[in-house]
């Protein structure tokens, strides 16, 4: 509970700091603005999250009986193409299914991150697989 409270407070602080910005940012010694740094940090966090989504997606695909049957008739290259297309779809949908608070909590708590990734993959995997197989 303390981790959830701490991460929520940290996100609220960052959000409020962003609201007080004039849009020009504060230039640091290297010429980078504070708003650019925030954008970069957010981008890095999202990249880590989508990477975890892709890894979980590939793992879940391989566990499915339908995949085991279908993959017998495919070459390794075909299997990789299908996994890349399906998991790419899942990774694209992931940011739409999570809030900034959830991402902040996931950044702080690895068990929460694992749970969040599993939930997002479960919600998206079947719809993406169905839409790409048609």
Coordinates of C-alpha atoms in Angstrom, one line a residue:
X1 CA 0.0 0.0 0.0
X2 CA 2.9 2.3 0.8
X3 CA 4.3 1.8 -2.7
X4 CA 1.0 2.6 -4.3
X5 CA 0.7 5.8 -2.3
X6 CA 4.3 6.8 -3.0
X7 CA 4.0 6.2 -6.7
X8 CA 0.7 8.1 -6.9
X9 CA 2.2 11.0 -5.0
X10 CA 5.2 11.0 -7.3
X11 CA 3.0 11.0 -10.4
X12 CA 0.8 13.7 -9.0
X13 CA 4.0 15.8 -8.3
X14 CA 5.2 15.3 -11.9
X15 CA 1.8 16.1 -13.3
X16 CA 1.6 19.3 -11.3
X17 CA 5.1 20.3 -12.2
X18 CA 4.2 19.8 -15.8
X19 CA 1.1 22.0 -15.4
X20 CA 3.2 24.9 -14.0
X21 CA 5.6 24.8 -17.0
X22 CA 5.4 27.7 -19.4
X23 CA 6.1 25.4 -22.3
X24 CA 9.7 26.6 -22.8
X25 CA 11.2 24.3 -20.1
X26 CA 14.2 25.0 -17.9
X27 CA 17.4 24.7 -19.7
X28 CA 20.0 22.5 -18.0
X29 CA 23.7 22.8 -18.4
X30 CA 23.7 20.5 -21.4
X31 CA 21.0 22.5 -23.2
X32 CA 18.2 20.0 -22.6
X33 CA 15.0 21.4 -21.4
X34 CA 13.1 19.9 -18.4
X35 CA 10.1 19.2 -20.6
X36 CA 12.3 17.3 -23.0
X37 CA 13.7 15.3 -20.1
X38 CA 10.2 14.4 -18.9
X39 CA 9.2 13.4 -22.5
X40 CA 12.3 11.2 -22.8
X41 CA 11.7 9.6 -19.4
X42 CA 8.1 8.8 -20.4
X43 CA 9.2 7.4 -23.7
X44 CA 11.8 5.2 -22.1
X45 CA 9.2 3.9 -19.6
X46 CA 6.7 3.1 -22.4
X47 CA 9.4 1.4 -24.4
X48 CA 10.2 -0.8 -21.4
X49 CA 6.5 -1.5 -20.9
X50 CA 5.9 -2.4 -24.6
X51 CA 9.0 -4.7 -24.5
X52 CA 7.6 -6.5 -21.5
X53 CA 4.2 -6.8 -23.4
X54 CA 6.0 -8.3 -26.4
X55 CA 7.8 -10.8 -24.3
X56 CA 4.7 -11.9 -22.4
X57 CA 2.7 -12.1 -25.7
X58 CA 5.2 -14.4 -27.3
X59 CA 5.2 -16.6 -24.2
X60 CA 1.4 -16.7 -24.1
X61 CA 1.2 -17.6 -27.8
X62 CA 3.4 -20.6 -27.4
X63 CA 1.3 -21.9 -24.5
X64 CA -1.9 -22.0 -26.6
X65 CA -2.9 -25.4 -28.0
X66 CA -4.1 -23.8 -31.2
X67 CA -0.6 -22.3 -31.8
X68 CA 1.0 -25.7 -31.2
X69 CA -1.2 -27.3 -33.8
X70 CA -0.9 -24.5 -36.3
X71 CA 2.9 -24.0 -35.9
X72 CA 3.6 -27.6 -37.0
X73 CA 2.6 -26.6 -40.5
X74 CA 4.8 -23.5 -40.5
X75 CA 8.4 -22.8 -41.1
X76 CA 10.4 -21.0 -38.3
X77 CA 10.3 -17.8 -40.4
X78 CA 6.5 -18.1 -40.8
X79 CA 6.1 -18.7 -37.0
X80 CA 8.2 -15.6 -36.3
X81 CA 6.2 -13.5 -38.7
X82 CA 2.9 -14.5 -37.1
X83 CA 4.3 -13.8 -33.6
X84 CA 5.7 -10.5 -34.7
X85 CA 2.4 -9.4 -36.3
X86 CA 0.2 -10.5 -33.4
X87 CA 2.5 -9.2 -30.6
X88 CA 3.0 -6.0 -32.5
X89 CA -0.8 -5.5 -32.5
X90 CA -0.9 -6.3 -28.8
X91 CA 2.0 -3.8 -28.1
X92 CA 0.2 -1.1 -30.1
X93 CA -3.0 -1.5 -28.0
X94 CA -1.2 -1.6 -24.7
X95 CA -0.8 2.2 -24.2
X96 CA -4.5 2.6 -24.7
X97 CA -5.3 0.1 -22.0
X98 CA -3.3 1.6 -19.1
X99 CA -3.3 4.8 -17.3
X100 CA -0.3 6.9 -16.3
X101 CA -0.9 6.0 -12.6
X102 CA -0.7 2.3 -13.6
X103 CA 2.5 2.9 -15.5
X104 CA 4.0 4.8 -12.6
X105 CA 3.1 1.9 -10.2
X106 CA 4.6 -0.6 -12.7
X107 CA 7.8 1.4 -12.8
X108 CA 8.2 1.1 -9.0
X109 CA 6.8 -2.3 -8.2
X110 CA 7.9 -5.3 -10.3
X111 CA 5.2 -7.6 -9.1
X112 CA 2.6 -5.0 -10.1
X113 CA 4.3 -4.6 -13.5
X114 CA 4.1 -8.4 -14.1
X115 CA 0.4 -8.4 -13.2
X116 CA -0.3 -5.4 -15.4
X117 CA 1.5 -6.8 -18.4
X118 CA -0.3 -10.2 -18.0
X119 CA -3.7 -8.3 -17.8
X120 CA -3.0 -6.2 -20.9
X121 CA -1.8 -9.2 -22.9
X122 CA -4.8 -11.3 -21.9
X123 CA -7.2 -8.5 -23.0
X124 CA -5.5 -8.0 -26.4
X125 CA -4.1 -11.3 -27.5
X126 CA -7.2 -13.0 -28.8
X127 CA -8.6 -9.9 -30.6
X128 CA -5.3 -9.3 -32.3
X129 CA -4.8 -12.9 -33.3
X130 CA -8.3 -13.1 -34.7
X131 CA -8.0 -9.8 -36.7
X132 CA -4.7 -10.8 -38.2
X133 CA -5.7 -14.4 -39.2
X134 CA -8.7 -13.3 -41.1

